[in-house]
Coordinates of C-alpha atoms in Angstrom, one line a residue:
M1496 CA -21.7 -6.7 28.5
Q1497 CA -22.5 -9.8 30.0
A1498 CA -20.8 -11.2 33.0
V1499 CA -19.9 -14.9 31.6
T1500 CA -19.6 -15.1 27.8
G1501 CA -18.3 -18.4 26.3
G1502 CA -16.8 -18.7 30.1
R1503 CA -15.0 -15.5 30.1
T1504 CA -15.3 -13.9 33.6
L1505 CA -16.1 -10.7 33.4
R1506 CA -12.8 -9.7 35.0
K1507 CA -11.3 -11.1 32.2
A1508 CA -13.6 -9.7 29.8
L1509 CA -13.4 -6.2 30.9
P1510 CA -9.6 -5.7 30.2
L1511 CA -10.1 -7.2 26.8
A1512 CA -13.2 -4.7 26.4
V1513 CA -10.8 -2.0 27.0
L1514 CA -8.2 -3.0 24.9
V1515 CA -10.6 -2.9 21.9
V1516 CA -10.8 0.9 23.2
L1517 CA -7.4 1.7 23.7
L1518 CA -6.3 0.5 20.8
T1519 CA -8.7 2.1 18.6
A1520 CA -9.5 5.1 19.6
G1521 CA -7.1 7.2 18.4
T1522 CA -7.3 9.3 15.5
G1523 CA -8.1 7.7 12.5
Y1524 CA -5.6 7.5 9.4
A1525 CA -6.8 8.8 6.5
Y1526 CA -6.1 6.1 3.0
D1527 CA -6.0 7.3 -0.3
D1528 CA -6.8 4.4 -3.7
T1529 CA -3.5 2.2 -2.9
G1530 CA -4.0 2.2 0.9
T1531 CA -0.9 4.5 1.8
P1532 CA -2.0 6.0 4.7
K1533 CA -1.5 9.8 4.1
T1534 CA -1.6 10.8 7.6
G1535 CA -0.6 9.3 11.3
G1536 CA 2.4 9.2 13.0
D1537 CA 4.0 5.9 13.1
G1538 CA 1.4 4.9 10.8
K1539 CA 2.9 6.3 8.2
G1540 CA 3.0 4.1 4.8
S1541 CA 6.3 4.9 2.6
G1542 CA 6.4 3.9 -1.7
D1543 CA 9.2 3.7 -3.8
S1544 CA 9.4 4.5 -7.6
G1545 CA 7.8 1.8 -8.4
G1546 CA 4.4 2.3 -6.8
N1547 CA 4.9 -0.3 -4.1
V1548 CA 3.6 0.5 -1.2
S1549 CA 4.0 0.2 2.9
A1550 CA 0.9 0.0 4.4
A1551 CA 2.3 0.1 7.5
A1552 CA -1.1 1.4 9.9
Q1553 CA -2.6 -2.0 8.2
G1554 CA 0.2 -3.9 8.8
Y1555 CA 0.4 -5.3 5.6
R1556 CA 3.0 -4.3 2.0
I1557 CA 1.3 -3.9 -1.3
T1558 CA 4.0 -4.4 -4.4
Y1559 CA 3.2 -4.6 -7.9
P1560 CA 5.2 -7.0 -9.8
T1561 CA 3.9 -5.5 -13.3
G1562 CA 4.5 -2.0 -12.2
A1563 CA 2.2 0.9 -10.4
P1564 CA -0.8 1.3 -12.8
K1565 CA -0.7 4.2 -15.1
G1566 CA -2.5 7.1 -13.7
G1567 CA -4.3 5.6 -10.9
G1568 CA -5.6 3.2 -13.1
K1569 CA -9.1 2.3 -11.8
P1570 CA -10.1 -0.1 -8.8
L1571 CA -11.8 -3.9 -10.1
V1572 CA -15.2 -4.2 -9.1
S1573 CA -16.0 -7.8 -8.1
V1574 CA -18.8 -9.3 -10.1
D1575 CA -19.9 -11.6 -7.2
A1576 CA -21.9 -8.8 -5.0
N1577 CA -21.6 -10.9 -2.1
W1578 CA -17.9 -10.9 -2.1
T1579 CA -16.0 -9.0 0.0
P1580 CA -12.3 -8.6 1.6
P1581 CA -11.7 -9.5 5.5
P1582 CA -13.4 -7.0 7.3
C1583 CA -10.3 -7.4 10.2
W1584 CA -7.6 -9.4 11.0
F1585 CA -5.1 -10.1 13.4
G1586 CA -1.0 -9.9 12.5
P1587 CA 2.3 -8.6 13.4
K1588 CA 1.9 -4.5 13.6
Y1589 CA 4.0 -3.4 16.2
T1590 CA 7.3 -2.9 17.4
P1591 CA 7.8 -2.6 21.1
E1592 CA 8.4 1.0 20.8
Q1593 CA 4.7 1.7 18.9
F1594 CA 2.8 -0.4 20.8
K1595 CA 4.2 1.5 24.2
A1596 CA 3.6 4.8 22.3
E1597 CA 0.0 4.3 20.9
Y1598 CA -1.1 1.8 23.9
T1599 CA 0.1 4.7 26.3
K1600 CA -1.2 7.8 24.0
N1601 CA -4.7 5.9 23.3
F1602 CA -4.7 5.6 27.8
N1603 CA -4.5 8.9 28.5
D1604 CA -6.8 9.9 26.0
E1605 CA -9.4 7.2 27.4
L1606 CA -8.9 7.3 31.4
P1607 CA -10.4 11.1 32.0
Q1608 CA -13.8 9.5 30.2
V1609 CA -13.9 6.1 31.7
H1610 CA -15.4 5.2 35.5
G1611 CA -15.9 2.5 38.2
S1612 CA -15.2 -1.1 36.8
F1613 CA -14.0 -0.1 33.2
R1614 CA -11.2 2.1 35.2
T1615 CA -10.1 -0.5 36.8
A1616 CA -10.2 -2.7 34.0
M1617 CA -8.1 -0.1 32.3
G1618 CA -5.4 0.2 34.6
Q1619 CA -4.8 -3.8 35.0
D1620 CA -4.4 -3.7 31.7
L1621 CA -1.7 -1.0 31.9
D1622 CA 0.0 -3.0 34.4
H1623 CA -0.2 -6.1 32.3
Y1624 CA 1.5 -4.9 29.3
Q1625 CA 3.8 -2.4 31.5
N1626 CA 4.5 -4.1 35.2
G1627 CA 4.4 -7.7 34.4
L1628 CA 0.8 -8.6 35.9
D1629 CA 0.1 -11.8 34.8
Y1630 CA -3.0 -13.1 33.9
P1631 CA -4.3 -16.5 34.3
D1632 CA -4.0 -17.6 30.7
D1633 CA -1.5 -14.4 29.7
K1634 CA 1.7 -14.1 31.5
G1635 CA 2.6 -10.6 31.9
Y1636 CA 5.2 -8.0 30.3
K1637 CA 7.9 -5.9 31.2
D1638 CA 8.0 -2.2 29.9
F1639 CA 5.9 -3.4 26.5
N1640 CA 8.4 -6.2 26.0
S1641 CA 11.3 -3.7 25.4
A1642 CA 13.8 -5.5 26.1
E1643 CA 13.0 -7.9 23.4
S1644 CA 13.1 -4.8 20.8
G1645 CA 14.3 -6.4 17.1
K1646 CA 13.3 -10.2 18.3
G1647 CA 9.6 -10.1 17.4
M1648 CA 6.6 -8.1 16.8
W1649 CA 3.5 -6.8 18.9
W1650 CA -0.1 -8.9 17.1
V1651 CA -3.0 -7.1 17.0
V1652 CA -6.3 -6.8 15.7
T1653 CA -6.7 -4.2 12.5
E1654 CA -10.0 -3.2 11.2
N1655 CA -10.7 -2.7 7.7
P1656 CA -11.8 0.5 7.2
D1657 CA -13.6 -0.4 4.2
A1658 CA -15.6 -3.0 5.6
D1659 CA -19.3 -3.0 7.0
P1660 CA -18.4 -1.2 10.9
M1661 CA -20.1 -4.2 12.3
A1662 CA -18.0 -6.7 10.4
Q1663 CA -14.8 -4.7 11.5
M1664 CA -15.2 -6.0 15.4
S1665 CA -15.9 -9.6 14.6
C1666 CA -12.1 -10.3 15.5
N1667 CA -11.8 -8.3 18.7
N1668 CA -11.6 -11.1 20.9
N1669 CA -8.2 -11.3 20.7
R1670 CA -5.5 -9.5 23.2
P1671 CA -2.5 -8.0 21.7
T1672 CA -0.2 -10.9 21.6
W1673 CA 4.2 -10.7 21.6
V1674 CA 4.9 -13.3 18.9
P1675 CA 8.6 -13.9 17.8
N1676 CA 10.3 -13.6 14.7
G1677 CA 9.5 -16.2 12.4
Q1678 CA 6.9 -17.8 14.3
L1679 CA 2.8 -17.1 14.6
P1680 CA 0.7 -16.8 17.6
P1681 CA -0.9 -19.3 20.0
P1682 CA -3.3 -22.0 18.3
T1683 CA -6.4 -20.2 20.5
A1684 CA -5.9 -16.7 18.7
D1685 CA -8.6 -16.3 15.9
H1686 CA -8.7 -14.2 12.5
V1687 CA -4.9 -14.7 12.3
I1688 CA -3.8 -13.3 8.4
T1689 CA -3.6 -15.5 6.0
A1690 CA -2.3 -16.3 2.6
E1691 CA -6.1 -16.2 1.6
M1692 CA -7.3 -13.3 3.2
L1693 CA -4.0 -11.7 1.8
S1694 CA -4.8 -12.4 -2.1
K1695 CA -8.1 -10.8 -0.9
L1696 CA -6.9 -7.3 0.0
A1697 CA -4.5 -7.8 -3.0
F1698 CA -7.9 -8.2 -4.7
A1699 CA -8.8 -4.6 -3.2
H1700 CA -5.5 -2.6 -4.2
T1701 CA -5.6 -4.2 -8.1
H1702 CA -5.9 -1.3 -10.5
V1703 CA -6.2 -1.9 -14.3
P1704 CA -6.7 0.3 -17.1
G1705 CA -9.7 2.2 -17.2
V1706 CA -12.1 1.6 -20.5
Q1707 CA -11.8 5.2 -22.7
V1708 CA -13.8 4.7 -25.3
V1709 CA -13.3 6.1 -29.0
T1710 CA -15.6 6.3 -31.8
N1711 CA -15.6 7.0 -35.4
P1712 CA -17.2 9.0 -35.7
A1713 CA -17.2 10.7 -32.6
G1714 CA -19.8 12.6 -30.8
Q1715 CA -22.7 12.5 -32.6
Q1716 CA -24.2 9.3 -34.5
T1717 CA -26.1 8.4 -37.4
V1718 CA -28.6 6.4 -38.3
N1719 CA -27.4 3.2 -40.5
I1720 CA -24.2 4.1 -40.4
P1721 CA -21.1 2.2 -38.3
T1722 CA -19.5 3.2 -35.3
W1723 CA -16.1 2.0 -35.2
V1724 CA -15.2 1.5 -31.1
T1725 CA -11.7 1.6 -30.1
L1726 CA -10.5 1.9 -26.5
K1727 CA -8.2 3.7 -26.0
E1728 CA -6.2 1.3 -23.4
A1729 CA -4.0 -2.0 -23.9
Y1730 CA -4.9 -4.9 -21.7
T1731 CA -2.2 -7.0 -20.3
P1732 CA -1.8 -9.1 -16.8
V1733 CA -1.7 -6.9 -13.7
K1734 CA 0.0 -8.6 -10.7
V1735 CA 0.1 -7.2 -7.2
R1736 CA 1.3 -8.7 -3.9
A1737 CA 0.5 -8.8 -0.6
S1738 CA 3.1 -9.6 2.5
V1739 CA 3.6 -9.8 6.1
D1740 CA 6.6 -9.7 7.1
L1741 CA 7.2 -12.7 10.5
G1742 CA 10.6 -11.5 10.9
G1743 CA 13.5 -14.2 10.8
G1744 CA 13.0 -14.3 6.9
R1745 CA 9.8 -16.1 6.8
E1746 CA 6.2 -14.0 5.7
I1747 CA 3.2 -14.8 4.8
W1748 CA 2.1 -13.4 1.0
A1749 CA 0.2 -13.9 -2.0
E1750 CA -0.1 -12.9 -5.3
T1751 CA -3.2 -11.8 -7.6
T1752 CA -3.1 -11.9 -11.5
A1753 CA -6.1 -10.1 -13.1
E1754 CA -6.3 -11.2 -17.0
P1755 CA -8.3 -9.4 -19.0
S1756 CA -10.8 -12.1 -21.1
G1757 CA -13.4 -10.3 -22.7
V1758 CA -14.6 -6.6 -23.8
H1759 CA -18.2 -6.1 -24.2
I1760 CA -20.5 -3.2 -25.7
D1761 CA -23.9 -2.7 -25.2
A1762 CA -25.5 -0.4 -27.9
G1763 CA -28.0 0.8 -24.9
T1764 CA -30.9 -0.3 -27.3
R1765 CA -32.4 -2.9 -29.1
D1766 CA -32.7 -1.2 -32.2
A1767 CA -29.2 -1.4 -33.3
T1768 CA -26.6 -4.3 -34.9
L1769 CA -23.5 -5.1 -32.9
F1770 CA -20.3 -6.2 -34.3
P1771 CA -19.5 -9.1 -33.7
S1772 CA -23.3 -9.6 -33.4
S1773 CA -22.5 -11.2 -29.6
G1774 CA -21.0 -7.9 -28.8
D1775 CA -17.9 -9.2 -27.2
C1776 CA -15.0 -7.5 -29.0
A1777 CA -11.5 -9.6 -29.4
I1778 CA -8.6 -8.5 -27.5
A1779 CA -5.6 -8.4 -29.6
P1780 CA -2.5 -10.1 -28.5
D1781 CA -1.0 -7.0 -27.8
G1782 CA -3.9 -6.1 -25.6
T1783 CA -5.9 -3.5 -28.0
V1784 CA -9.4 -3.9 -28.5
G1785 CA -11.1 -2.4 -31.7
A1786 CA -9.8 -0.7 -35.3
A1787 CA -9.5 2.7 -36.5
Y1788 CA -12.3 3.2 -39.3
N1789 CA -10.5 1.5 -42.4
G1790 CA -12.2 4.3 -44.8
G1791 CA -14.1 1.6 -46.5
P1792 CA -17.9 3.0 -47.1
K1793 CA -19.1 -0.6 -47.1
A1794 CA -16.7 -2.1 -44.1
D1795 CA -18.1 -3.2 -40.9
P1796 CA -15.5 -1.8 -37.9
P1797 CA -14.7 -5.6 -36.1
C1798 CA -15.8 -3.7 -32.4
G1799 CA -19.1 -1.4 -33.2
V1800 CA -22.3 -0.9 -33.7
T1801 CA -24.9 0.8 -36.3
Y1802 CA -27.9 2.1 -34.8
R1803 CA -31.5 1.8 -36.5
R1804 CA -33.1 4.4 -34.8
S1805 CA -32.8 8.3 -33.9
T1806 CA -32.8 9.6 -30.5
Q1807 CA -35.1 12.3 -31.4
N1808 CA -37.6 13.2 -28.8
I1809 CA -36.1 10.5 -26.4
P1810 CA -33.3 10.3 -24.2
P1811 CA -29.6 9.3 -25.4
F1812 CA -29.0 5.6 -26.2
P1813 CA -26.8 4.3 -22.3
F1814 CA -24.0 3.2 -24.5
D1815 CA -21.6 1.1 -22.6
A1816 CA -18.2 -0.7 -22.5
S1817 CA -17.2 -3.5 -20.2
V1818 CA -13.9 -5.1 -19.5
T1819 CA -14.5 -8.6 -17.3
W1820 CA -10.6 -9.8 -15.6
K1821 CA -10.6 -13.1 -14.8
I1822 CA -8.4 -13.3 -11.1
S1823 CA -6.7 -15.5 -9.4
W1824 CA -3.7 -16.2 -6.9
T1825 CA -0.9 -18.4 -5.6
G1826 CA 0.6 -17.6 -2.4
S1827 CA 2.9 -18.7 1.1
D1828 CA 0.4 -21.7 1.1
G1829 CA 0.2 -23.0 -3.1
G1830 CA -1.9 -22.2 -5.6
P1831 CA -3.0 -20.6 -8.1
H1832 CA -6.5 -20.5 -6.6
P1833 CA -9.7 -18.5 -8.2
L1834 CA -10.7 -15.4 -7.1
P1835 CA -14.1 -13.8 -8.8
D1836 CA -14.1 -11.8 -11.7
G1837 CA -13.3 -8.3 -11.6
Q1838 CA -15.2 -5.6 -14.1
V1839 CA -14.5 -2.5 -15.7
D1840 CA -16.8 0.0 -17.6
D1841 CA -17.8 3.1 -18.7
P1842 CA -20.9 4.1 -19.5
R1843 CA -22.1 6.9 -21.4
P1844 CA -24.9 8.5 -23.4
V1845 CA -24.7 8.4 -26.9
T1846 CA -27.0 10.4 -29.7
V1847 CA -28.1 9.4 -32.9
R1848 CA -29.5 11.9 -35.9
E1849 CA -31.3 10.7 -38.5
V1850 CA -30.3 12.4 -42.0
Q1851 CA -33.2 12.7 -44.5
T1852 CA -32.3 12.1 -48.3
I1853 CA -33.7 13.1 -51.2
N1854 CA -33.3 10.5 -54.4
D1855 CA -33.5 12.0 -58.0

């Protein structure tokens, strides 16, 4: 660490660096695919019968206005390879009691391992939050502001565990700050949680029906005989809401809506005829895709493929069915706003046989 960074003196920079250590040094939380902390003291999440999740360890709440996805669903993958959810943010996270417990635990864990100026800085920081030591631009607190319990929250940096480790550190120039209910931190704070950030977190929590392909004939296919394709799932809009409670009846929120916009099948070889010829199968008003074989020997499937070459002596064809979802969001700052499309698919190998016939 340099002695001066952007005008920050060593005396100021050291305590800030120590805070980063103290507030990230504890036992990590484990998350399942809905963002719920599985373990971890005050960071425990809670859920209800609707599948709604309180991701307390990350300081925001996820709810499902259209209902939780059956069987957990499948996470959307952005079609934009450069799209990522926020790596970190500055937001409300701790009551005074929680902040005191987290801070002092990590302080006691780290102190034996720290020496010299960093050890001195740790003592100063503890005095700042516990004994009222003032910094030049930050008035000190008594007992982690316990006297104000219920009147506000401690805002701290939260790192997204799924983000790049280096990117996670981009918010660490923020010092934990007490913010009264219904208010935002001072304008000097960076990376303050916003509705747009929450829209990206909601996107990351969006699970949609997967892609389970049913073919008729089932299993191995036959050259020049149409394969009728249906999908087991019904594709209807999915809404996910991410919110941060600021207290005082105020919140920041964003709600994403994922709408199925198209289903595409890829035979895995040019030696095939697609139905329809574009490979883009229609989604019916009830969300279903494709149709069961109607028994007509010369009928074309509304969604399907006819292979013109067998896979004898070559690898199976990599058949794939993908569903594209159009994503938008509205939030506490208005909308709707676009987000990159999402996609789920089901690649699978298909073997094709050739049946020899003899004409009399």
